[in-house]
Coordinates of C-alpha atoms and ligand atoms in Angstrom, one line a residue:
M137 CA 0.0 0.2 -0.1
V138 CA 2.8 2.3 0.8
A139 CA 5.0 2.2 -2.1
F140 CA 7.9 4.0 -0.8
K141 CA 9.9 4.5 2.4
L142 CA 12.0 7.2 2.2
G143 CA 11.4 8.2 -1.5
S144 CA 10.0 11.4 -0.8
N145 CA 13.2 12.3 0.4
N146 CA 14.8 11.7 -3.0
K147 CA 11.7 13.4 -4.9
L148 CA 12.7 16.7 -3.0
L149 CA 16.2 16.2 -3.9
T150 CA 15.2 15.9 -7.8
V151 CA 12.6 18.8 -7.4
L152 CA 15.3 21.1 -5.4
Y153 CA 18.4 20.2 -8.0
V154 CA 16.1 20.9 -11.0
I155 CA 15.1 24.5 -9.4
F156 CA 19.2 24.6 -8.9
L157 CA 19.8 23.9 -12.4
V158 CA 17.3 26.2 -13.6
L159 CA 18.7 29.3 -11.6
I160 CA 22.8 27.9 -12.7
F161 CA 21.3 28.2 -16.2
N162 CA 19.6 31.2 -15.7
A163 CA 22.5 32.6 -13.9
Y164 CA 24.8 32.0 -16.5
D165 CA 23.2 32.0 -19.6
G166 CA 24.9 33.0 -22.9
E167 CA 24.8 37.1 -22.7
T168 CA 24.1 37.5 -19.1
S169 CA 26.7 35.7 -18.3
N170 CA 29.5 37.1 -20.1
V171 CA 28.1 40.6 -19.2
A172 CA 28.5 39.5 -15.6
Y173 CA 32.0 37.9 -16.4
F174 CA 33.4 40.6 -17.9
E175 CA 31.9 43.5 -15.5
A176 CA 33.5 41.8 -12.6
F177 CA 37.0 42.7 -14.1
K178 CA 36.0 45.7 -16.0
P179 CA 36.9 49.0 -13.6
V180 CA 33.9 49.7 -12.3
G181 CA 32.5 53.3 -13.3
N182 CA 31.5 56.1 -10.8
N183 CA 27.7 54.9 -11.2
A184 CA 28.0 51.0 -10.9
K185 CA 27.4 49.8 -7.6
K186 CA 28.0 46.2 -6.5
V187 CA 26.4 44.5 -3.5
A188 CA 26.4 41.1 -1.9
I189 CA 24.0 39.0 -0.2
I190 CA 25.0 36.7 1.8
G191 CA 21.8 34.3 2.1
A192 CA 18.7 33.4 0.1
G193 CA 16.0 32.9 2.5
V194 CA 13.4 35.5 2.6
G195 CA 15.3 38.4 4.2
G196 CA 18.2 38.0 1.3
A197 CA 15.6 36.9 -1.7
S198 CA 13.3 40.2 -0.3
T199 CA 16.3 42.5 -0.2
A200 CA 17.5 41.7 -3.8
Y201 CA 14.1 42.2 -5.0
Y202 CA 13.1 45.9 -3.4
L203 CA 16.9 46.9 -4.2
S204 CA 16.1 46.1 -7.9
K205 CA 12.6 47.8 -7.6
A206 CA 14.4 50.9 -5.7
F207 CA 17.5 51.4 -8.3
A208 CA 14.8 50.8 -11.2
N209 CA 15.1 54.3 -12.8
S210 CA 18.1 55.5 -11.0
S211 CA 21.2 56.6 -12.6
V212 CA 23.3 54.1 -10.0
H213 CA 23.6 51.0 -12.0
L214 CA 23.3 48.2 -9.5
Q215 CA 24.8 44.4 -9.6
T216 CA 23.5 42.3 -6.9
T217 CA 24.9 38.9 -6.1
I218 CA 23.5 36.2 -3.9
Y219 CA 25.6 33.7 -2.2
E220 CA 23.5 30.8 -0.7
R221 CA 25.3 27.8 0.9
S222 CA 22.8 25.3 0.0
F223 CA 21.5 24.3 -3.8
H224 CA 18.3 26.0 -3.3
I225 CA 16.4 29.2 -2.3
G226 CA 13.9 29.6 0.7
G227 CA 16.2 29.1 3.8
R228 CA 13.6 28.2 6.3
C229 CA 11.0 28.0 3.6
R230 CA 11.0 24.9 2.4
A231 CA 8.8 22.4 0.9
L232 CA 8.6 18.7 0.9
E233 CA 6.9 16.5 -1.8
I234 CA 5.4 13.4 -0.7
P235 CA 4.3 11.0 -3.6
Y236 CA 1.3 8.8 -2.4
G237 CA -1.4 6.5 -4.5
N238 CA -1.5 8.2 -7.4
R239 CA -0.8 12.0 -6.4
T240 CA 1.9 14.1 -4.8
Y241 CA 1.3 15.9 -1.8
V242 CA 2.9 19.1 -0.6
V243 CA 3.9 20.1 3.1
E244 CA 5.8 23.0 4.1
V245 CA 8.9 21.9 6.3
G246 CA 9.6 25.0 7.8
A247 CA 7.5 28.3 7.8
S248 CA 4.3 27.8 6.9
I249 CA 1.7 30.3 7.1
F250 CA 1.7 34.2 7.0
I251 CA -1.4 36.3 7.8
D252 CA -3.6 38.6 5.3
V253 CA -1.9 41.5 6.9
N254 CA 1.6 40.7 6.4
Y255 CA 1.7 43.0 3.4
H256 CA 5.1 41.9 1.6
M257 CA 4.2 38.2 1.5
T258 CA 0.5 38.9 0.8
N259 CA 1.1 41.2 -2.0
A260 CA 4.3 39.6 -3.7
S261 CA 2.0 36.2 -3.5
K262 CA -0.4 38.5 -5.5
E263 CA 1.7 40.0 -7.7
F264 CA 3.5 36.7 -8.6
G265 CA 0.3 34.8 -9.2
F266 CA 0.6 32.3 -6.8
K267 CA -2.5 30.9 -5.4
F268 CA -3.3 30.6 -1.7
R269 CA -3.4 27.9 0.5
K270 CA -5.9 28.1 3.5
P271 CA -6.4 25.9 6.4
P272 CA -9.7 24.1 6.1
A273 CA -12.5 25.3 7.7
D274 CA -13.8 22.2 9.5
M275 CA -10.6 21.2 10.8
R276 CA -11.0 20.8 15.1
V277 CA -8.6 21.7 17.7
G278 CA -7.6 20.3 20.5
I279 CA -5.5 21.0 23.7
W280 CA -3.7 18.1 25.3
D281 CA -2.0 18.5 28.6
G282 CA 0.0 15.2 28.4
E283 CA -2.7 13.3 30.0
Q284 CA -5.7 14.3 28.4
F285 CA -7.4 16.9 26.5
V286 CA -8.7 20.0 28.6
F287 CA -10.3 21.6 25.6
E288 CA -11.8 20.1 22.3
E289 CA -13.7 21.9 19.3
S290 CA -16.6 20.8 18.1
K291 CA -17.3 21.2 14.4
W292 CA -20.2 23.4 15.2
Y293 CA -19.5 27.0 15.6
Y294 CA -22.1 27.9 18.1
V295 CA -21.2 24.8 20.3
N296 CA -17.6 26.4 20.8
V297 CA -18.8 29.9 21.3
L298 CA -21.1 28.9 24.0
K299 CA -18.4 26.5 25.3
I300 CA -15.5 28.8 25.4
L301 CA -17.7 31.4 26.9
W302 CA -18.8 29.2 29.9
K303 CA -15.4 28.1 30.4
Y304 CA -13.1 31.4 29.9
G305 CA -15.6 33.8 30.0
L306 CA -14.3 37.4 28.4
A307 CA -11.5 35.9 28.5
P308 CA -10.7 35.6 24.9
M309 CA -12.3 38.7 23.6
R310 CA -10.1 40.4 26.1
V311 CA -6.9 38.9 24.6
K312 CA -8.1 39.6 21.4
N313 CA -8.3 42.8 22.0
M314 CA -5.2 43.2 22.9
T315 CA -3.7 41.5 20.1
R316 CA -5.4 43.4 17.3
D317 CA -4.2 46.6 19.3
K318 CA -0.4 45.3 18.8
V319 CA -1.3 44.0 15.2
R320 CA -2.4 47.6 14.3
R321 CA 0.4 49.0 15.9
F322 CA 2.6 47.0 14.0
L323 CA 1.0 47.9 10.9
S324 CA 2.3 51.4 10.9
V325 CA 6.0 49.8 10.1
Y326 CA 4.7 50.1 6.0
N327 CA 4.1 53.8 6.4
Y328 CA 7.5 54.5 8.4
P329 CA 8.6 57.6 7.1
S330 CA 12.6 56.8 6.6
P331 CA 14.8 53.8 7.1
F332 CA 15.3 52.7 10.5
T333 CA 18.5 51.4 12.0
D334 CA 17.9 50.6 15.5
I335 CA 15.3 47.7 16.0
R336 CA 14.7 49.1 20.2
S337 CA 14.2 52.6 18.7
L338 CA 11.8 51.0 15.9
S339 CA 9.7 49.4 18.6
H340 CA 9.6 52.2 20.5
A341 CA 8.1 54.1 17.9
L342 CA 5.6 51.8 16.6
G343 CA 4.3 52.1 20.0
L344 CA 5.6 48.5 20.7
G345 CA 8.4 49.5 23.2
N346 CA 7.0 47.8 26.4
E347 CA 5.7 44.3 25.1
P348 CA 9.5 43.0 24.3
Q349 CA 10.5 43.9 28.0
H350 CA 8.3 41.2 29.3
T351 CA 7.7 37.9 29.6
A352 CA 4.3 37.3 28.3
E353 CA 3.5 35.5 31.4
H354 CA 4.5 38.8 33.5
Y355 CA 2.5 41.1 31.0
L356 CA -0.7 39.3 31.2
K357 CA -0.4 38.6 35.1
N358 CA -3.0 41.2 36.1
L359 CA -5.5 39.3 34.1
N360 CA -7.8 37.6 36.9
N361 CA -7.8 34.0 37.6
V362 CA -10.4 32.8 34.7
Y363 CA -8.0 34.8 32.5
H364 CA -5.3 32.3 34.0
L365 CA -7.1 29.5 32.8
Y366 CA -7.6 30.8 29.2
L367 CA -3.7 31.6 29.3
S368 CA -2.7 27.8 29.8
H369 CA -5.3 26.6 28.0
F370 CA -5.2 28.7 24.8
V371 CA -2.5 31.2 24.5
E372 CA 0.4 29.2 25.8
P373 CA -0.7 26.6 23.5
A374 CA -0.5 29.3 20.7
T375 CA 3.4 30.5 21.9
R376 CA 4.4 26.7 21.8
V377 CA 3.1 25.9 18.3
N378 CA 4.6 29.4 16.9
Y379 CA 7.7 29.7 19.0
G380 CA 8.2 26.8 21.2
S381 CA 8.2 28.7 24.1
N382 CA 6.1 29.1 27.3
L383 CA 4.6 32.0 28.4
D384 CA 7.7 32.7 31.2
D385 CA 10.2 32.7 28.6
I386 CA 9.1 34.7 25.4
H387 CA 8.5 38.3 25.4
A388 CA 5.0 39.2 25.5
L389 CA 5.0 40.6 21.6
G390 CA 6.0 37.2 20.8
G391 CA 3.1 35.8 22.4
F392 CA 0.8 38.3 20.8
I393 CA 1.8 37.6 17.6
S394 CA 1.7 33.8 18.0
L395 CA -2.2 34.9 18.6
A396 CA -2.9 36.5 15.4
P397 CA -3.5 34.1 12.9
E398 CA -6.6 35.9 11.5
G399 CA -6.6 34.9 8.0
A400 CA -3.8 32.7 7.8
K401 CA -2.4 31.5 4.6
G402 CA 0.7 30.0 2.6
V403 CA 1.3 29.6 -0.9
E404 CA 0.1 26.5 -2.5
G405 CA 3.1 24.4 -3.5
G406 CA 5.1 25.7 -1.5
N407 CA 6.1 29.5 0.2
Y408 CA 9.9 29.2 -1.4
Q409 CA 8.2 29.7 -4.6
V410 CA 7.9 33.4 -3.4
M411 CA 11.7 33.5 -2.8
V412 CA 12.7 32.2 -5.9
E413 CA 10.2 34.8 -7.7
F414 CA 11.8 37.5 -5.2
V415 CA 15.4 36.3 -6.8
N416 CA 14.5 35.8 -10.3
R417 CA 13.1 39.1 -10.6
S418 CA 15.7 41.0 -8.9
G419 CA 17.6 40.3 -11.6
A420 CA 20.6 39.4 -9.0
T421 CA 23.5 37.1 -9.9
V422 CA 23.2 33.8 -8.0
K423 CA 25.5 31.5 -6.6
L424 CA 23.7 28.5 -5.1
G425 CA 26.0 26.0 -3.4
N426 CA 28.5 28.7 -2.5
A427 CA 29.5 29.3 0.9
V428 CA 30.7 32.7 2.3
K429 CA 33.8 31.7 3.7
K430 CA 35.1 35.2 4.6
V431 CA 34.3 38.8 4.4
R432 CA 37.0 41.5 5.1
K433 CA 36.5 45.2 5.3
I434 CA 39.1 47.4 3.1
S435 CA 39.7 50.2 2.2
D436 CA 39.9 51.6 -1.6
Y437 CA 41.4 55.0 -2.0
G438 CA 39.2 55.9 1.2
K439 CA 36.1 54.5 0.6
T440 CA 34.9 51.2 2.5
K441 CA 34.5 48.2 0.6
Y442 CA 34.4 44.8 1.5
E443 CA 36.2 41.7 -0.3
V444 CA 34.0 38.3 -0.1
V445 CA 35.5 34.9 -0.4
G446 CA 33.0 32.0 -1.3
S447 CA 33.7 28.1 -0.9
D448 CA 34.6 28.3 -4.3
E449 CA 37.6 30.6 -3.3
K450 CA 37.0 33.5 -5.8
A451 CA 37.2 36.8 -4.1
E452 CA 35.0 39.7 -5.3
V453 CA 34.9 43.3 -4.1
F454 CA 31.9 44.9 -3.1
D455 CA 30.5 48.3 -2.1
A456 CA 28.5 47.0 0.2
V457 CA 27.5 43.3 1.8
V458 CA 24.1 42.2 3.6
L459 CA 24.1 39.4 5.8
A460 CA 20.8 37.7 5.5
A461 CA 21.2 34.7 7.7
P462 CA 22.1 34.2 11.6
I463 CA 25.2 35.4 12.0
Q464 CA 26.1 32.6 14.5
F465 CA 25.6 29.7 11.9
T466 CA 27.1 31.2 9.0
N467 CA 30.8 30.0 9.9
I468 CA 31.9 33.0 8.2
H469 CA 35.3 34.5 9.2
F470 CA 35.0 38.4 9.5
E471 CA 38.0 40.3 8.8
N472 CA 38.5 43.7 10.4
I473 CA 34.4 43.7 10.8
K474 CA 33.4 44.4 14.6
V475 CA 31.3 41.2 15.3
N476 CA 32.1 40.2 18.5
H477 CA 30.4 43.1 20.0
L478 CA 27.2 41.6 18.8
P479 CA 24.7 40.4 21.3
E480 CA 24.4 36.5 21.1
I481 CA 21.0 35.7 20.3
P482 CA 20.2 32.2 21.3
Y483 CA 17.8 30.4 18.6
R484 CA 15.4 27.4 19.3
T485 CA 15.8 23.9 18.3
L486 CA 12.9 22.7 17.0
H487 CA 12.3 18.8 15.4
V488 CA 9.8 18.8 12.2
T489 CA 8.3 15.0 12.1
F490 CA 6.4 14.2 9.3
V491 CA 4.5 10.8 9.4
I492 CA 2.0 9.0 7.3
G493 CA -0.2 6.7 9.4
R494 CA -3.1 7.1 11.6
L495 CA -3.2 8.5 15.1
N496 CA -3.7 6.4 18.3
W497 CA -7.0 7.4 19.6
K498 CA -6.3 5.3 22.3
Y499 CA -2.9 7.2 23.7
F500 CA -4.8 10.5 23.4
K501 CA -7.7 8.3 25.7
H502 CA -10.6 8.8 23.0
S503 CA -13.5 6.5 22.2
S504 CA -12.8 6.1 18.4
Y505 CA -10.1 7.4 15.7
E506 CA -12.8 9.4 14.1
S507 CA -13.6 11.5 17.0
L508 CA -9.4 12.6 17.3
P509 CA -9.2 16.5 17.0
E510 CA -7.1 17.0 13.4
Y511 CA -5.1 20.0 15.2
I512 CA -3.3 18.8 18.7
L513 CA -2.0 21.9 20.8
T514 CA -0.5 21.4 24.0
T515 CA -0.1 23.0 27.4
K516 CA 3.5 23.2 29.2
T517 CA 2.9 19.5 31.2
S518 CA 2.9 18.0 27.6
T519 CA 6.6 16.9 27.5
K520 CA 6.8 14.6 24.1
F521 CA 5.4 17.5 21.8
N522 CA 4.5 20.6 21.0
S523 CA 1.8 20.3 18.5
I524 CA 0.5 17.7 16.4
G525 CA -1.5 18.6 12.7
T526 CA -3.2 17.1 9.9
S527 CA -1.4 18.3 6.9
H528 CA -3.7 16.2 4.8
I529 CA -6.0 13.3 5.3
L530 CA -5.2 10.6 2.6
P531 CA -8.1 8.5 0.5
D532 CA -7.2 5.2 2.3
G533 CA -7.8 6.6 5.8
N534 CA -4.5 7.0 7.0
A535 CA -3.3 11.0 7.2
I536 CA 0.0 13.0 6.8
I537 CA 0.9 14.0 10.4
K538 CA 3.5 17.1 11.3
I539 CA 4.5 16.7 14.9
F540 CA 7.0 19.6 16.2
S541 CA 8.7 18.4 19.0
E542 CA 11.9 19.9 21.4
K543 CA 13.2 16.5 21.5
E544 CA 13.6 13.8 18.4
L545 CA 10.9 11.5 17.8
M546 CA 12.3 8.1 17.9
D547 CA 10.6 5.1 16.4
G548 CA 9.5 4.0 19.7
D549 CA 7.6 7.0 20.4
L550 CA 5.6 6.8 17.2
D551 CA 4.9 3.5 17.9
E552 CA 3.1 4.8 20.9
L553 CA 1.8 7.9 18.9
F554 CA 0.2 5.9 16.1
E555 CA -2.1 2.9 16.0
R556 CA -0.3 2.4 12.6
W557 CA 2.3 4.6 10.7
S558 CA 4.6 3.3 7.7
W559 CA 6.8 6.8 6.7
V560 CA 8.5 9.3 8.7
Y561 CA 10.8 12.3 7.4
R562 CA 12.6 14.2 9.9
K563 CA 14.2 17.3 9.7
V564 CA 15.9 19.5 12.7
W565 CA 16.0 23.2 12.5
K566 CA 17.3 26.4 14.2
A567 CA 14.2 27.6 14.1
Y568 CA 14.0 31.3 15.2
P569 CA 15.4 33.7 18.1
Q570 CA 13.9 32.3 21.7
L571 CA 12.1 35.7 21.9
L572 CA 13.9 36.5 25.3
P573 CA 12.4 39.8 26.8
N574 CA 14.7 42.6 26.7
Q575 CA 16.9 41.4 24.1
T576 CA 19.8 43.6 23.1
Y577 CA 19.5 43.7 19.6
P578 CA 22.0 43.8 17.1
P579 CA 22.6 47.1 14.9
V580 CA 20.9 46.9 11.1
E581 CA 23.8 48.3 9.9
I582 CA 27.1 46.7 11.6
E583 CA 30.0 48.9 9.5
D584 CA 29.4 51.5 7.3
G585 CA 27.9 49.9 4.4
F586 CA 27.7 46.5 5.9
Y587 CA 24.0 45.7 6.8
Y588 CA 22.5 42.7 9.1
V589 CA 18.5 41.7 7.9
N590 CA 18.5 39.2 10.7
S591 CA 18.7 42.3 13.7
F592 CA 15.0 42.0 13.6
E593 CA 14.5 38.3 14.4
P594 CA 15.1 38.7 18.0
L595 CA 11.8 41.1 17.8
I596 CA 9.7 39.2 15.9
S597 CA 11.0 36.2 13.8
A598 CA 8.6 35.8 10.9
M599 CA 8.7 35.6 6.5
E600 CA 6.8 38.7 7.0
T601 CA 9.5 40.4 9.2
E602 CA 12.4 39.2 7.4
A603 CA 11.1 41.2 4.4
V604 CA 10.1 44.1 6.3
S605 CA 13.4 43.7 7.0
G606 CA 15.0 43.1 4.1
N607 CA 12.8 46.3 2.3
N608 CA 14.0 48.6 4.9
I609 CA 17.8 47.6 3.9
A610 CA 16.9 48.0 0.3
R611 CA 15.7 51.6 1.2
L612 CA 19.1 52.1 3.6
I613 CA 21.3 51.7 0.8
H614 CA 19.5 53.4 -1.8
E615 CA 19.2 56.3 0.6
R616 CA 22.5 56.8 0.9
W617 CA 23.5 55.9 -2.6
E618 CA 21.1 57.9 -4.5
K619 CA 21.7 61.1 -2.6
F620 CA 25.4 60.5 -2.6
D621 CA 24.7 60.4 -7.1
I622 CA 23.0 63.4 -7.0
K623 CA 25.5 65.5 -4.7
A624 CA 28.3 63.9 -7.3
K625 CA 26.4 65.6 -10.2
L626 CA 26.0 69.0 -8.5
Ligands
FAD848 C1 9.6 24.8 11.5 C2 9.5 26.3 11.3 C3 8.2 27.1 11.4 C4 8.2 28.1 11.4 N1 6.9 28.6 11.0 C5 6.6 30.2 10.4 C6 5.5 30.5 10.3 O1 4.5 29.8 10.4 N2 5.3 31.6 9.8 C7 6.0 32.6 9.6 O2 6.4 33.7 9.2 N3 7.6 32.2 10.2 C8 7.9 30.8 10.5 N4 8.9 30.5 10.5 C9 10.2 31.2 10.9 C10 10.7 32.1 9.6 O3 11.5 30.6 8.9 C11 12.0 32.6 9.6 O4 11.8 33.7 10.2 C12 12.4 33.1 8.3 O5 12.1 32.2 7.4 C13 14.2 33.2 8.3 O6 14.3 34.0 7.0 P1 15.7 34.4 6.8 O7 15.8 35.2 5.3 O8 16.0 35.6 7.6 O9 16.9 33.4 7.0 P2 16.9 31.6 6.6 O10 15.8 31.6 6.0 O11 17.3 31.0 7.4 O12 18.0 32.1 5.6 C14 19.5 32.2 5.4 C15 20.3 31.6 4.2 O13 21.3 31.9 4.4 C16 22.1 30.6 4.2 N5 23.5 30.8 4.7 C17 23.8 30.5 5.7 N6 25.2 30.7 5.7 C18 25.6 31.2 4.5 C19 27.0 31.4 4.2 N7 28.2 31.5 4.6 N8 27.2 31.3 2.8 C20 26.0 31.5 2.2 N9 24.5 31.3 2.4 C21 24.4 31.4 4.0 C22 21.5 29.6 4.5 O14 21.6 28.6 3.8 C23 19.8 30.2 4.3 O15 19.4 29.4 3.0 C24 9.2 29.1 10.8 C25 10.5 28.6 10.9 C26 10.8 27.4 11.5 C27 12.0 26.7 11.4
NAG849 C1 10.6 53.7 -12.7 O1 9.6 53.7 -13.8 C2 8.5 53.0 -14.1 C3 8.0 53.5 -15.4 O2 8.0 54.7 -15.7 C4 7.4 53.6 -12.9 O3 6.3 52.3 -13.1 C5 8.1 52.8 -11.4 O4 7.2 53.5 -10.7 C6 9.8 53.8 -11.4 N1 10.3 53.3 -10.2 C7 10.5 54.0 -9.2 C8 11.5 53.2 -8.2 O5 10.6 55.5 -9.3
NAG850 C1 -6.7 8.4 -7.6 O1 -7.3 7.9 -6.5 C2 -8.5 8.1 -5.8 C3 -9.0 6.7 -4.9 O2 -7.5 6.4 -4.2 C4 -9.5 8.2 -6.9 O3 -10.9 8.6 -6.3 C5 -9.0 9.1 -8.1 O4 -10.2 9.0 -8.5 C6 -7.9 8.9 -8.7 N1 -7.1 9.8 -9.2 C7 -6.5 10.0 -10.5 C8 -6.5 10.9 -11.4 O5 -6.7 8.7 -11.2
NAG851 C1 0.1 46.0 -0.2 O1 -1.3 46.4 -1.5 C2 -2.3 47.0 -0.5 C3 -3.4 46.8 -1.4 O2 -3.3 47.0 -2.9 C4 -2.1 48.2 -0.5 O3 -2.7 49.1 0.1 C5 -0.6 48.3 -0.2 O4 0.4 49.4 -0.2 C6 0.6 47.4 -0.4 N1 1.6 47.2 0.7 C7 2.8 47.1 0.3 C8 3.9 46.8 1.8 O5 3.4 46.5 -0.6
NAG852 C1 -12.8 45.3 22.9 O1 -12.5 46.5 22.3 C2 -13.6 47.2 22.0 C3 -13.4 48.5 21.2 O2 -12.2 48.5 20.4 C4 -15.1 47.4 23.0 O3 -16.0 47.7 22.7 C5 -15.2 46.2 23.8 O4 -15.7 46.5 24.7 C6 -13.5 45.0 23.9 N1 -14.1 44.1 24.5 C7 -13.5 43.6 25.3 C8 -13.9 42.3 26.1 O5 -12.4 43.8 26.4
NAG853 C1 13.5 44.8 31.3 O1 14.4 46.0 31.9 C2 13.0 47.0 32.2 C3 14.0 48.3 32.3 O2 15.0 48.0 32.5 C4 12.6 46.3 33.5 O3 11.6 47.1 34.1 C5 12.0 45.3 33.4 O4 11.9 44.2 34.6 C6 13.0 44.0 32.6 N1 12.3 42.7 32.5 C7 12.8 41.5 32.5 C8 12.1 40.5 32.4 O5 14.0 41.5 33.4
NAG854 C1 12.9 34.4 -14.5 O1 12.1 33.6 -14.7 C2 11.6 33.7 -15.8 C3 10.1 32.6 -16.2 O2 10.4 31.5 -15.7 C4 12.5 33.2 -16.7 O3 12.5 33.4 -18.2 C5 13.7 33.9 -16.5 O4 14.8 33.6 -17.4 C6 14.1 33.9 -15.2 N1 15.1 35.1 -15.0 C7 16.1 35.0 -14.3 C8 17.5 35.7 -14.1 O5 16.3 33.6 -13.4

């Protein structure tokens, strides 16, 4: 019945390899390749500027895209080169194709959802002609505390409303109001008058200065006892599934963001495709499978420049460098660049496990398989896993199940959790910063002309916020060079 064991892995590699080939051909194809090749050795004119972007996740890809837009009509001729260590574009956005029966199912291994008011992701997806994938409406959520379900959603909307009102009073409305207020404040980032250079000042300017200073637990502590039940039964399960954190170890802004999935959606076929389009439309040269090993600040006739060395051992000099990956995972040797002063940002390790099979209703103390909720979130007393979600229900009665956990789920764990299972795929991520309160943020511009997209991540780590940061850095670079160019002309 199950025609493969680890086959989908190979399938994924094939797909990614094809994407890789397409990109390589595009980057080195005919005329373009010659132009790129000769321009690298040509003395760069006054109006030509070279930017290196390190990393082709959403941060790096969006920077390239917004740079190309910003300089579209400029007299400054921009040449962008993207270095990407892996053989694919997307970084922490990655799709896995699972062939099963007579079709192939696509699941997100990394970032899966964004919301309507995530304007960069939403607008770009629309502009690029992608279809949205929305979570099916009839799926039920259950909250598991490690021993039993403390709450289970019914298929009937009004039953749920009554159940929630009965159990938690007005707490949900109160918390929802607070969440809306935070989201509304965040939205002013899109009309921010000038590019920002400091994340802390930005959060204050948005009216969100207070929330990152406290744990979510502390921030919400003056809500009464009924509210506490709601916090541990709903709010904490949300922070656990979104950021792998409990209320006492996540800042309040992270808590509210976890609660804001109104209009949640993703791109059909995989969110990584948005990044592929960002890169494609930016016209940048893409060096896949080329990890940056060294970045050195140099002075060229009094101007600050950067020499970048890739794993292909080639050195190239750039006018600006955009680092678009968490710095501690890049293995780059920095020379003459003040990186040891950067605050350490600890990241969460997260295990993502996909399984084909049927969950064990007896483990969950249910009376039948059919009555099990499709999404299982957890309170902090559940230790084995943080969440279990049904990605696809298969025609033969099996399902593709996605599990998040702090520790690796061994085959023995799956034997317990599943009535039967036949296939497993495991991936471990350094998923996102821990979103600790009172974090010192790294600067947006670490050195003159050396920018850091992921300085935004300790405030909120998401596809959208990385695009906000990429957009902001493109604006910073544009502001500097366009003004400089105008001055030079005068
Ligand atoms: C399991 C999981 C679920 C998530 N769920 C969501 C979600 O539902 N919604 C949401 O918005 N966000 C979610 N996130 C968070 C989101 O994925 C990240 O915030 C975002 O994708 C980070 O993008 P980035 O471009 O900054 O970094 P990355 O995506 O990590 O990109 C960095 C890139 O740099 C490359 N690189 C590193 N070092 C080098 C080097 N030396 N040279 C060249 N290249 C290098 C890497 O290979 C990588 O491709 C989730 C994350 C995970 C792991
Ligand atoms: C560049 O010019 C085009 C065509 O005139 C216009 O549509 C676009 O908005 C301009 N872009 C910028 C960044 O000024
Ligand atoms: C795929 O299989 C399902 C049942 O397993 C069947 O209902 C469906 O018609 C098949 N589709 C195609 C395109 O063969
Ligand atoms: C996104 O699209 C909306 C609606 O068209 C528009 O109002 C908004 O300015 C756009 N925002 C961004 C960041 O592109
Ligand atoms: C939520 O906010 C609205 C107006 O913004 C207000 O009318 C309502 O009373 C608030 N509800 C709760 C439960 O605080
Ligand atoms: C963060 O700093 C503020 C101001 O110094 C302080 O009031 C607050 O208690 C700190 N938060 C934590 C969790 O230590
Ligand atoms: C972008 O994609 C289009 C359509 O698939 C393709 O024709 C073009 O060559 C690509 N360009 C780059 C730079 O990758």
